PDB file of C-alpha atoms in Angstrom:
ATOM      1  CA  MET A  87       0.000   0.000   0.000  1.00 83.00           C
ATOM      2  CA  CYS A  88       1.051   3.598  -0.655  1.00 94.00           C
ATOM      3  CA  GLY A  89       2.380   5.526   2.329  1.00 97.00           C
ATOM      4  CA  LYS A  90       1.818   9.178   3.259  1.00 98.00           C
ATOM      5  CA  LEU A  91       3.786  12.407   3.526  1.00 98.00           C
ATOM      6  CA  PHE A  92       3.412  14.129   6.902  1.00 98.00           C
ATOM      7  CA  VAL A  93       4.290  17.837   6.886  1.00 98.00           C
ATOM      8  CA  CYS A  94       5.337  18.508  10.479  1.00 98.00           C
ATOM      9  CA  GLY A  95       5.644  21.815  12.284  1.00 97.00           C
ATOM     10  CA  THR A  96       8.456  21.825  14.845  1.00 97.00           C
ATOM     11  CA  PRO A  97       9.342  24.333  17.612  1.00 97.00           C
ATOM     12  CA  ILE A  98      10.736  27.707  16.558  1.00 96.00           C
ATOM     13  CA  GLY A  99      12.628  28.016  19.831  1.00 94.00           C
ATOM     14  CA  ASN A 100      11.124  26.522  22.956  1.00 96.00           C
ATOM     15  CA  LEU A 101      11.112  22.715  22.694  1.00 96.00           C
ATOM     16  CA  GLU A 102       8.063  22.554  24.981  1.00 96.00           C
ATOM     17  CA  ASP A 103       6.024  23.724  21.984  1.00 97.00           C
ATOM     18  CA  MET A 104       6.450  20.286  20.381  1.00 97.00           C
ATOM     19  CA  THR A 105       2.999  18.710  19.947  1.00 97.00           C
ATOM     20  CA  LEU A 106       2.126  15.205  21.083  1.00 98.00           C
ATOM     21  CA  ARG A 107       0.971  14.319  17.586  1.00 98.00           C
ATOM     22  CA  CYS A 108       4.228  15.479  16.017  1.00 98.00           C
ATOM     23  CA  LEU A 109       6.193  13.381  18.500  1.00 98.00           C
ATOM     24  CA  ARG A 110       4.144  10.309  17.604  1.00 98.00           C
ATOM     25  CA  VAL A 111       4.485  10.863  13.845  1.00 98.00           C
ATOM     26  CA  LEU A 112       8.261  11.356  14.050  1.00 98.00           C
ATOM     27  CA  LYS A 113       8.609   8.181  16.109  1.00 98.00           C
ATOM     28  CA  GLU A 114       6.330   6.021  13.958  1.00 98.00           C
ATOM     29  CA  CYS A 115       7.278   7.123  10.436  1.00 98.00           C
ATOM     30  CA  ASP A 116       9.843   5.232   8.355  1.00 98.00           C
ATOM     31  CA  LEU A 117      11.969   8.259   7.464  1.00 98.00           C
ATOM     32  CA  ILE A 118      12.357  11.927   8.379  1.00 98.00           C
ATOM     33  CA  ALA A 119      13.251  14.336   5.548  1.00 98.00           C
ATOM     34  CA  ALA A 120      15.007  17.238   7.278  1.00 98.00           C
ATOM     35  CA  GLU A 121      16.184  20.614   5.990  1.00 97.00           C
ATOM     36  CA  ASP A 122      19.385  20.245   8.033  1.00 96.00           C
ATOM     37  CA  THR A 123      19.918  16.841   9.604  1.00 97.00           C
ATOM     38  CA  ARG A 124      22.353  18.305  12.150  1.00 96.00           C
ATOM     39  CA  ASN A 125      19.731  20.674  13.535  1.00 95.00           C
ATOM     40  CA  THR A 126      16.988  18.067  13.497  1.00 97.00           C
ATOM     41  CA  LEU A 127      19.255  15.546  15.243  1.00 97.00           C
ATOM     42  CA  LYS A 128      19.331  17.831  18.299  1.00 96.00           C
ATOM     43  CA  LEU A 129      15.527  17.795  18.367  1.00 97.00           C
ATOM     44  CA  LEU A 130      15.351  14.019  17.927  1.00 98.00           C
ATOM     45  CA  ASN A 131      17.962  13.399  20.612  1.00 98.00           C
ATOM     46  CA  TYR A 132      16.082  15.617  23.063  1.00 97.00           C
ATOM     47  CA  PHE A 133      12.921  13.555  22.597  1.00 98.00           C
ATOM     48  CA  GLU A 134      14.802  10.240  22.240  1.00 98.00           C
ATOM     49  CA  ILE A 135      13.576   9.602  18.693  1.00 98.00           C
ATOM     50  CA  LYS A 136      15.645   7.110  16.686  1.00 98.00           C
ATOM     51  CA  THR A 137      13.941   7.367  13.271  1.00 98.00           C
ATOM     52  CA  PRO A 138      16.464   7.556  10.379  1.00 98.00           C
ATOM     53  CA  MET A 139      16.858  10.857   8.529  1.00 98.00           C
ATOM     54  CA  THR A 140      17.699  12.101   5.066  1.00 98.00           C
ATOM     55  CA  SER A 141      18.422  15.661   3.920  1.00 97.00           C
ATOM     56  CA  TYR A 142      15.836  17.627   1.975  1.00 97.00           C
ATOM     57  CA  HIS A 143      16.789  21.253   1.349  1.00 95.00           C
ATOM     58  CA  LYS A 144      16.467  23.992  -1.258  1.00 92.00           C
ATOM     59  CA  PHE A 145      19.488  22.739  -3.216  1.00 94.00           C
ATOM     60  CA  ASN A 146      18.179  19.200  -3.751  1.00 95.00           C
ATOM     61  CA  GLU A 147      14.401  19.695  -3.745  1.00 94.00           C
ATOM     62  CA  GLU A 148      13.776  18.289  -7.232  1.00 95.00           C
ATOM     63  CA  GLU A 149      16.193  15.356  -7.120  1.00 96.00           C
ATOM     64  CA  LYS A 150      15.474  14.282  -3.534  1.00 96.00           C
ATOM     65  CA  GLY A 151      11.763  14.992  -3.915  1.00 97.00           C
ATOM     66  CA  LYS A 152      11.468  12.343  -6.637  1.00 97.00           C
ATOM     67  CA  LYS A 153      13.216   9.785  -4.414  1.00 97.00           C
ATOM     68  CA  LEU A 154      10.947  10.584  -1.480  1.00 98.00           C
ATOM     69  CA  VAL A 155       7.819  10.202  -3.603  1.00 98.00           C
ATOM     70  CA  GLU A 156       9.106   6.866  -4.909  1.00 97.00           C
ATOM     71  CA  ARG A 157       9.614   5.608  -1.365  1.00 98.00           C
ATOM     72  CA  ILE A 158       6.124   6.738  -0.349  1.00 98.00           C
ATOM     73  CA  LEU A 159       4.602   4.985  -3.381  1.00 98.00           C
ATOM     74  CA  ASN A 160       6.402   1.840  -2.212  1.00 97.00           C
ATOM     75  CA  GLY A 161       4.736   2.048   1.192  1.00 97.00           C
ATOM     76  CA  ASP A 162       6.927   4.263   3.392  1.00 98.00           C
ATOM     77  CA  ASN A 163       5.500   6.994   5.597  1.00 98.00           C
ATOM     78  CA  ILE A 164       7.771  10.057   5.529  1.00 98.00           C
ATOM     79  CA  ALA A 165       7.785  13.061   7.847  1.00 98.00           C
ATOM     80  CA  LEU A 166       8.960  16.383   6.398  1.00 98.00           C
ATOM     81  CA  VAL A 167      10.493  18.920   8.787  1.00 98.00           C
ATOM     82  CA  SER A 168      12.376  22.197   8.435  1.00 96.00           C
ATOM     83  CA  ASP A 169      14.914  23.631  10.861  1.00 95.00           C
ATOM     84  CA  ALA A 170      12.076  25.369  12.730  1.00 94.00           C
ATOM     85  CA  GLY A 171       8.401  26.066  12.150  1.00 96.00           C
ATOM     86  CA  MET A 172       6.318  24.836   9.223  1.00 96.00           C
ATOM     87  CA  PRO A 173       7.900  23.436   6.046  1.00 96.00           C
ATOM     88  CA  GLY A 174       6.771  25.386   2.991  1.00 94.00           C
ATOM     89  CA  ILE A 175       6.594  28.728   4.822  1.00 93.00           C
ATOM     90  CA  SER A 176       9.864  30.383   3.706  1.00 90.00           C
ATOM     91  CA  ASP A 177      11.410  26.909   4.038  1.00 92.00           C
ATOM     92  CA  PRO A 178      11.675  23.943   1.637  1.00 94.00           C
ATOM     93  CA  GLY A 179       8.541  21.836   1.301  1.00 96.00           C
ATOM     94  CA  ALA A 180       6.268  23.065  -1.487  1.00 96.00           C
ATOM     95  CA  VAL A 181       8.140  21.160  -4.230  1.00 97.00           C
ATOM     96  CA  VAL A 182       7.805  17.694  -2.715  1.00 97.00           C
ATOM     97  CA  ILE A 183       4.239  18.415  -1.546  1.00 98.00           C
ATOM     98  CA  ASN A 184       3.230  19.214  -5.129  1.00 97.00           C
ATOM     99  CA  MET A 185       5.079  16.134  -6.393  1.00 98.00           C
ATOM    100  CA  CYS A 186       3.030  14.029  -3.978  1.00 98.00           C
ATOM    101  CA  ARG A 187      -0.218  15.625  -5.105  1.00 96.00           C
ATOM    102  CA  LYS A 188       0.563  14.879  -8.748  1.00 97.00           C
ATOM    103  CA  ALA A 189       1.505  11.270  -7.895  1.00 97.00           C
ATOM    104  CA  GLY A 190      -1.728  10.735  -5.977  1.00 97.00           C
ATOM    105  CA  VAL A 191       0.076  10.517  -2.632  1.00 97.00           C
ATOM    106  CA  GLU A 192      -1.822  11.638   0.455  1.00 97.00           C
ATOM    107  CA  VAL A 193      -0.322  14.648   2.241  1.00 98.00           C
ATOM    108  CA  CYS A 194      -1.168  15.218   5.909  1.00 98.00           C
ATOM    109  CA  VAL A 195      -0.319  18.321   7.899  1.00 98.00           C
ATOM    110  CA  VAL A 196       0.814  18.094  11.519  1.00 98.00           C
ATOM    111  CA  PRO A 197       0.385  21.731  12.620  1.00 97.00           C
ATOM    112  CA  GLY A 198       2.937  23.427  14.796  1.00 95.00           C
ATOM    113  CA  PRO A 199       4.486  26.805  15.611  1.00 94.00           C
ATOM    114  CA  THR A 200       5.181  29.330  12.875  1.00 94.00           C
ATOM    115  CA  ALA A 201       6.990  32.635  13.362  1.00 96.00           C
ATOM    116  CA  VAL A 202       4.783  34.738  11.091  1.00 96.00           C
ATOM    117  CA  ILE A 203       1.600  34.175  13.117  1.00 96.00           C
ATOM    118  CA  SER A 204       3.351  34.296  16.485  1.00 97.00           C
ATOM    119  CA  ALA A 205       5.009  37.633  15.675  1.00 97.00           C
ATOM    120  CA  LEU A 206       1.801  39.164  14.314  1.00 97.00           C
ATOM    121  CA  VAL A 207       0.008  38.248  17.545  1.00 97.00           C
ATOM    122  CA  LEU A 208       2.839  39.617  19.695  1.00 97.00           C
ATOM    123  CA  SER A 209       2.870  42.905  17.767  1.00 97.00           C
ATOM    124  CA  GLY A 210      -0.782  43.634  18.501  1.00 96.00           C
ATOM    125  CA  MET A 211      -1.131  45.092  15.012  1.00 96.00           C
ATOM    126  CA  GLU A 212      -4.076  44.584  12.652  1.00 90.00           C
ATOM    127  CA  GLY A 213      -4.275  40.875  11.858  1.00 91.00           C
ATOM    128  CA  ARG A 214      -7.704  40.494  10.261  1.00 91.00           C
ATOM    129  CA  SER A 215      -6.065  40.732   6.859  1.00 91.00           C
ATOM    130  CA  PHE A 216      -2.323  40.695   6.271  1.00 95.00           C
ATOM    131  CA  ALA A 217       0.309  40.002   3.606  1.00 95.00           C
ATOM    132  CA  PHE A 218       3.296  37.739   4.220  1.00 96.00           C
ATOM    133  CA  GLU A 219       6.423  38.398   2.149  1.00 95.00           C
ATOM    134  CA  GLY A 220       8.956  36.148   3.914  1.00 94.00           C
ATOM    135  CA  PHE A 221      12.535  37.280   3.246  1.00 95.00           C
ATOM    136  CA  LEU A 222      13.047  40.124   0.770  1.00 94.00           C
ATOM    137  CA  PRO A 223      14.570  38.929  -2.547  1.00 93.00           C
ATOM    138  CA  ALA A 224      18.333  39.221  -2.872  1.00 91.00           C
ATOM    139  CA  ASN A 225      17.933  40.447  -6.460  1.00 91.00           C
ATOM    140  CA  LYS A 226      17.963  44.265  -6.464  1.00 89.00           C
ATOM    141  CA  HIS A 227      15.164  44.721  -9.016  1.00 88.00           C
ATOM    142  CA  MET A 228      12.926  42.072  -7.460  1.00 90.00           C
ATOM    143  CA  LYS A 229      13.418  43.635  -4.031  1.00 92.00           C
ATOM    144  CA  LYS A 230      12.508  47.035  -5.441  1.00 89.00           C
ATOM    145  CA  ALA A 231       9.297  45.607  -6.905  1.00 90.00           C
ATOM    146  CA  VAL A 232       8.282  44.135  -3.530  1.00 92.00           C
ATOM    147  CA  LEU A 233       8.964  47.424  -1.729  1.00 93.00           C
ATOM    148  CA  GLU A 234       7.084  49.351  -4.415  1.00 89.00           C
ATOM    149  CA  ARG A 235       4.033  47.170  -3.810  1.00 89.00           C
ATOM    150  CA  LEU A 236       4.365  47.850  -0.104  1.00 92.00           C
ATOM    151  CA  LYS A 237       3.962  51.560  -0.791  1.00 88.00           C
ATOM    152  CA  THR A 238       0.273  51.054  -1.601  1.00 86.00           C
ATOM    153  CA  GLU A 239      -0.442  47.887   0.420  1.00 91.00           C
ATOM    154  CA  LYS A 240      -3.277  48.658   2.836  1.00 89.00           C
ATOM    155  CA  ARG A 241      -2.890  45.432   4.790  1.00 93.00           C
ATOM    156  CA  THR A 242      -0.356  44.746   7.516  1.00 96.00           C
ATOM    157  CA  THR A 243       2.747  43.180   5.934  1.00 97.00           C
ATOM    158  CA  VAL A 244       5.067  40.674   7.602  1.00 97.00           C
ATOM    159  CA  PHE A 245       8.728  40.082   6.673  1.00 97.00           C
ATOM    160  CA  TYR A 246      11.443  37.756   7.971  1.00 97.00           C
ATOM    161  CA  GLU A 247      14.914  39.250   8.360  1.00 97.00           C
ATOM    162  CA  ALA A 248      18.350  38.211   9.551  1.00 96.00           C
ATOM    163  CA  PRO A 249      20.098  40.468  12.091  1.00 97.00           C
ATOM    164  CA  HIS A 250      22.935  41.489   9.750  1.00 96.00           C
ATOM    165  CA  HIS A 251      20.430  42.800   7.164  1.00 96.00           C
ATOM    166  CA  LEU A 252      17.952  44.390   9.579  1.00 97.00           C
ATOM    167  CA  ARG A 253      19.239  47.974   9.534  1.00 97.00           C
ATOM    168  CA  GLU A 254      19.460  48.045   5.748  1.00 96.00           C
ATOM    169  CA  THR A 255      15.952  46.606   5.355  1.00 97.00           C
ATOM    170  CA  LEU A 256      14.390  49.064   7.793  1.00 97.00           C
ATOM    171  CA  ALA A 257      16.087  51.957   5.974  1.00 97.00           C
ATOM    172  CA  GLU A 258      14.854  50.728   2.565  1.00 96.00           C
ATOM    173  CA  ILE A 259      11.267  50.349   3.791  1.00 96.00           C
ATOM    174  CA  TYR A 260      11.387  53.807   5.367  1.00 96.00           C
ATOM    175  CA  LYS A 261      12.807  55.348   2.190  1.00 94.00           C
ATOM    176  CA  THR A 262      10.061  53.745   0.081  1.00 92.00           C
ATOM    177  CA  CYS A 263       7.036  54.077   2.382  1.00 92.00           C
ATOM    178  CA  GLY A 264       7.803  56.798   4.880  1.00 92.00           C
ATOM    179  CA  ASP A 265       7.191  56.502   8.599  1.00 94.00           C
ATOM    180  CA  ARG A 266       4.741  53.640   9.137  1.00 94.00           C
ATOM    181  CA  GLU A 267       3.544  51.936  12.283  1.00 95.00           C
ATOM    182  CA  ALA A 268       5.864  48.964  12.798  1.00 97.00           C
ATOM    183  CA  ALA A 269       7.081  46.232  15.104  1.00 98.00           C
ATOM    184  CA  ALA A 270      10.264  44.176  15.293  1.00 98.00           C
ATOM    185  CA  VAL A 271       9.889  40.831  17.043  1.00 98.00           C
ATOM    186  CA  ARG A 272      12.929  38.682  17.774  1.00 97.00           C
ATOM    187  CA  GLU A 273      13.849  35.340  19.333  1.00 96.00           C
ATOM    188  CA  ILE A 274      10.224  34.179  19.542  1.00 97.00           C
ATOM    189  CA  THR A 275       9.593  31.648  22.368  1.00 97.00           C
ATOM    190  CA  LYS A 276      13.254  31.839  23.405  1.00 95.00           C
ATOM    191  CA  LYS A 277      14.867  33.290  26.537  1.00 93.00           C
ATOM    192  CA  HIS A 278      15.477  36.717  24.980  1.00 94.00           C
ATOM    193  CA  GLU A 279      12.128  37.097  23.199  1.00 97.00           C
ATOM    194  CA  GLU A 280      11.421  40.775  22.601  1.00 97.00           C
ATOM    195  CA  THR A 281       8.766  42.843  20.843  1.00 98.00           C
ATOM    196  CA  LEU A 282       9.517  46.451  19.887  1.00 98.00           C
ATOM    197  CA  ARG A 283       6.407  48.349  18.736  1.00 97.00           C
ATOM    198  CA  MET A 284       7.039  51.870  17.441  1.00 97.00           C
ATOM    199  CA  GLY A 285       7.278  53.903  14.235  1.00 96.00           C
ATOM    200  CA  LEU A 286       9.724  52.879  11.498  1.00 97.00           C
ATOM    201  CA  LYS A 287      11.933  55.905  12.144  1.00 96.00           C
ATOM    202  CA  GLU A 288      12.065  55.083  15.862  1.00 97.00           C
ATOM    203  CA  LEU A 289      13.043  51.500  15.037  1.00 97.00           C
ATOM    204  CA  ILE A 290      15.836  52.726  12.774  1.00 97.00           C
ATOM    205  CA  ASP A 291      17.110  55.034  15.527  1.00 97.00           C
ATOM    206  CA  TYR A 292      16.852  52.247  18.114  1.00 97.00           C
ATOM    207  CA  PHE A 293      18.945  49.818  16.072  1.00 97.00           C
ATOM    208  CA  GLU A 294      21.515  52.506  15.346  1.00 96.00           C
ATOM    209  CA  GLU A 295      22.175  52.474  19.078  1.00 96.00           C
ATOM    210  CA  ASN A 296      21.573  48.755  19.675  1.00 97.00           C
ATOM    211  CA  GLU A 297      23.137  45.867  17.760  1.00 96.00           C
ATOM    212  CA  PRO A 298      20.449  43.621  16.183  1.00 97.00           C
ATOM    213  CA  ARG A 299      20.685  40.130  17.671  1.00 95.00           C
ATOM    214  CA  GLY A 300      18.671  37.007  16.864  1.00 93.00           C
ATOM    215  CA  GLU A 301      16.226  36.193  14.081  1.00 93.00           C
ATOM    216  CA  PHE A 302      13.687  38.956  13.385  1.00 97.00           C
ATOM    217  CA  VAL A 303      10.139  39.231  12.143  1.00 98.00           C
ATOM    218  CA  LEU A 304       9.156  42.717  10.940  1.00 98.00           C
ATOM    219  CA  ILE A 305       5.520  43.815  10.932  1.00 98.00           C
ATOM    220  CA  ILE A 306       4.752  46.919   8.877  1.00 97.00           C
ATOM    221  CA  GLY A 307       1.453  48.765   9.083  1.00 96.00           C
ATOM    222  CA  GLY A 308      -0.644  49.251   5.961  1.00 93.00           C
ATOM    223  CA  ALA A 309      -0.743  52.388   3.834  1.00 90.00           C
ATOM    224  CA  LYS A 310      -3.369  54.986   4.652  1.00 81.00           C
ATOM    225  CA  GLU A 311      -6.007  55.734   2.031  1.00 66.00           C
ATOM    226  CA  GLU A 312      -4.473  59.113   1.182  1.00 59.00           C
ATOM    227  CA  GLU A 313      -1.094  57.471   0.481  1.00 62.00           C
ATOM    228  CA  VAL A 314      -2.591  55.189  -2.159  1.00 57.00           C
ATOM    229  CA  LYS A 315      -4.315  57.811  -4.303  1.00 53.00           C
ATOM    230  CA  THR A 316      -2.575  59.035  -7.441  1.00 57.00           C
ATOM    231  CA  ASP A 317      -3.370  61.634 -10.085  1.00 63.00           C
ATOM    232  CA  LEU A 318      -1.262  59.891 -12.722  1.00 75.00           C
ATOM    233  CA  SER A 319      -2.864  58.071 -15.631  1.00 83.00           C
ATOM    234  CA  ALA A 320      -2.271  54.327 -15.855  1.00 85.00           C
ATOM    235  CA  ALA A 321       0.304  54.856 -18.616  1.00 86.00           C
ATOM    236  CA  GLU A 322       2.101  57.556 -16.615  1.00 83.00           C
ATOM    237  CA  ARG A 323       2.175  55.400 -13.509  1.00 84.00           C
ATOM    238  CA  VAL A 324       3.500  52.356 -15.388  1.00 88.00           C
ATOM    239  CA  ALA A 325       6.167  54.529 -17.021  1.00 87.00           C
ATOM    240  CA  GLN A 326       7.125  55.916 -13.605  1.00 81.00           C
ATOM    241  CA  LEU A 327       7.550  52.427 -12.202  1.00 85.00           C
ATOM    242  CA  MET A 328       9.568  51.282 -15.224  1.00 85.00           C
ATOM    243  CA  ASN A 329      11.886  54.280 -14.803  1.00 81.00           C
ATOM    244  CA  GLU A 330      12.554  53.000 -11.275  1.00 75.00           C
ATOM    245  CA  GLY A 331      13.864  49.724 -12.712  1.00 81.00           C
ATOM    246  CA  ILE A 332      10.697  47.599 -12.506  1.00 88.00           C
ATOM    247  CA  ASP A 333       9.835  45.569 -15.604  1.00 87.00           C
ATOM    248  CA  LYS A 334       6.650  46.354 -17.521  1.00 89.00           C
ATOM    249  CA  LYS A 335       4.715  43.251 -16.457  1.00 89.00           C
ATOM    250  CA  GLU A 336       5.348  43.873 -12.763  1.00 89.00           C
ATOM    251  CA  ALA A 337       4.675  47.603 -13.182  1.00 87.00           C
ATOM    252  CA  MET A 338       1.263  46.818 -14.691  1.00 88.00           C
ATOM    253  CA  LYS A 339       0.511  44.476 -11.798  1.00 88.00           C
ATOM    254  CA  ILE A 340       1.407  47.156  -9.239  1.00 86.00           C
ATOM    255  CA  CYS A 341      -0.622  49.784 -11.088  1.00 87.00           C
ATOM    256  CA  ALA A 342      -3.660  47.497 -11.255  1.00 86.00           C
ATOM    257  CA  LYS A 343      -3.465  46.768  -7.531  1.00 82.00           C
ATOM    258  CA  GLU A 344      -3.181  50.471  -6.695  1.00 78.00           C
ATOM    259  CA  ARG A 345      -6.351  51.198  -8.668  1.00 81.00           C
ATOM    260  CA  GLY A 346      -8.273  48.141  -7.569  1.00 78.00           C
ATOM    261  CA  VAL A 347      -8.758  46.849 -11.125  1.00 85.00           C
ATOM    262  CA  SER A 348      -7.585  43.847 -13.110  1.00 88.00           C
ATOM    263  CA  LYS A 349      -4.336  43.866 -15.102  1.00 86.00           C
ATOM    264  CA  LYS A 350      -6.438  43.554 -18.251  1.00 87.00           C
ATOM    265  CA  VAL A 351      -7.956  46.986 -17.571  1.00 86.00           C
ATOM    266  CA  ILE A 352      -4.482  48.523 -17.250  1.00 87.00           C
ATOM    267  CA  TYR A 353      -3.335  46.757 -20.419  1.00 85.00           C
ATOM    268  CA  ALA A 354      -6.337  48.139 -22.317  1.00 85.00           C
ATOM    269  CA  GLU A 355      -5.490  51.659 -21.139  1.00 83.00           C
ATOM    270  CA  LEU A 356      -1.875  51.244 -22.222  1.00 84.00           C
ATOM    271  CA  LEU A 357      -2.976  50.194 -25.715  1.00 82.00           C
ATOM    272  CA  LYS A 358      -4.634  53.609 -26.062  1.00 76.00           C
ATOM    273  CA  ASP A 359      -1.363  55.310 -25.179  1.00 70.00           C
ATOM    274  CA  ASP A 360       1.493  55.353 -27.724  1.00 60.00           C
ATOM    275  CA  SER A 361       4.196  56.208 -25.172  1.00 55.00           C
ATOM    276  CA  LEU A 362       4.624  52.616 -23.923  1.00 53.00           C
TER     277      LEU A 362
END
């Protein structure tokens, strides 16, 4: 009989957050596919789990994913874990999950802690509707496109950031969006957990005086209605975005979102304009 893939959430800091179900699945499965076997070994040793492991990370997702699916089709139950939190949320996982779906393999989720939700709750900021961006892209133009979208995003937006990039990221968001309501949450569930809730400019000033330490989640307040309005035509706005280094397709997408219309509407307006 075909086995199953279990997508398991593991603690993001405090090991007491490990669920009873996750413990049982990790003990009973035939194999654990781990983002970093060295990190996961510490978790397994703590809970005295002897299940064998194999590595599954962003550099072998396709190749190893095929092997994992083959094993599941042959009857093995496999647990998928990342270094911390939920696989597939800014961590490897989506590739093998989709492979399983296409192969007719059952995928089960074993819920656990995730930093994005925990940080949003700790911040106390609007959580009814929010956007999650994960880590900003390393590519300069892609990063600029994400920040440009943030300029008119009315929802709360959540980012992950490493300590050595934090100051630069805060400065780039401030330069693009101005002084927004914000929070920086670090070391969630750990000994030095801390939530700083203040304006973006205050956060920048704070981290000029204090060295960023630990893994951060940034929560940025949404744009106010008056910040979103523009007197530019669709063609003028798309041209403006393209002059900032954003490609035409992405510029049209941003323009459409700003105006609350479909990309087709923007495309139709551009066809009437000979400048683009």
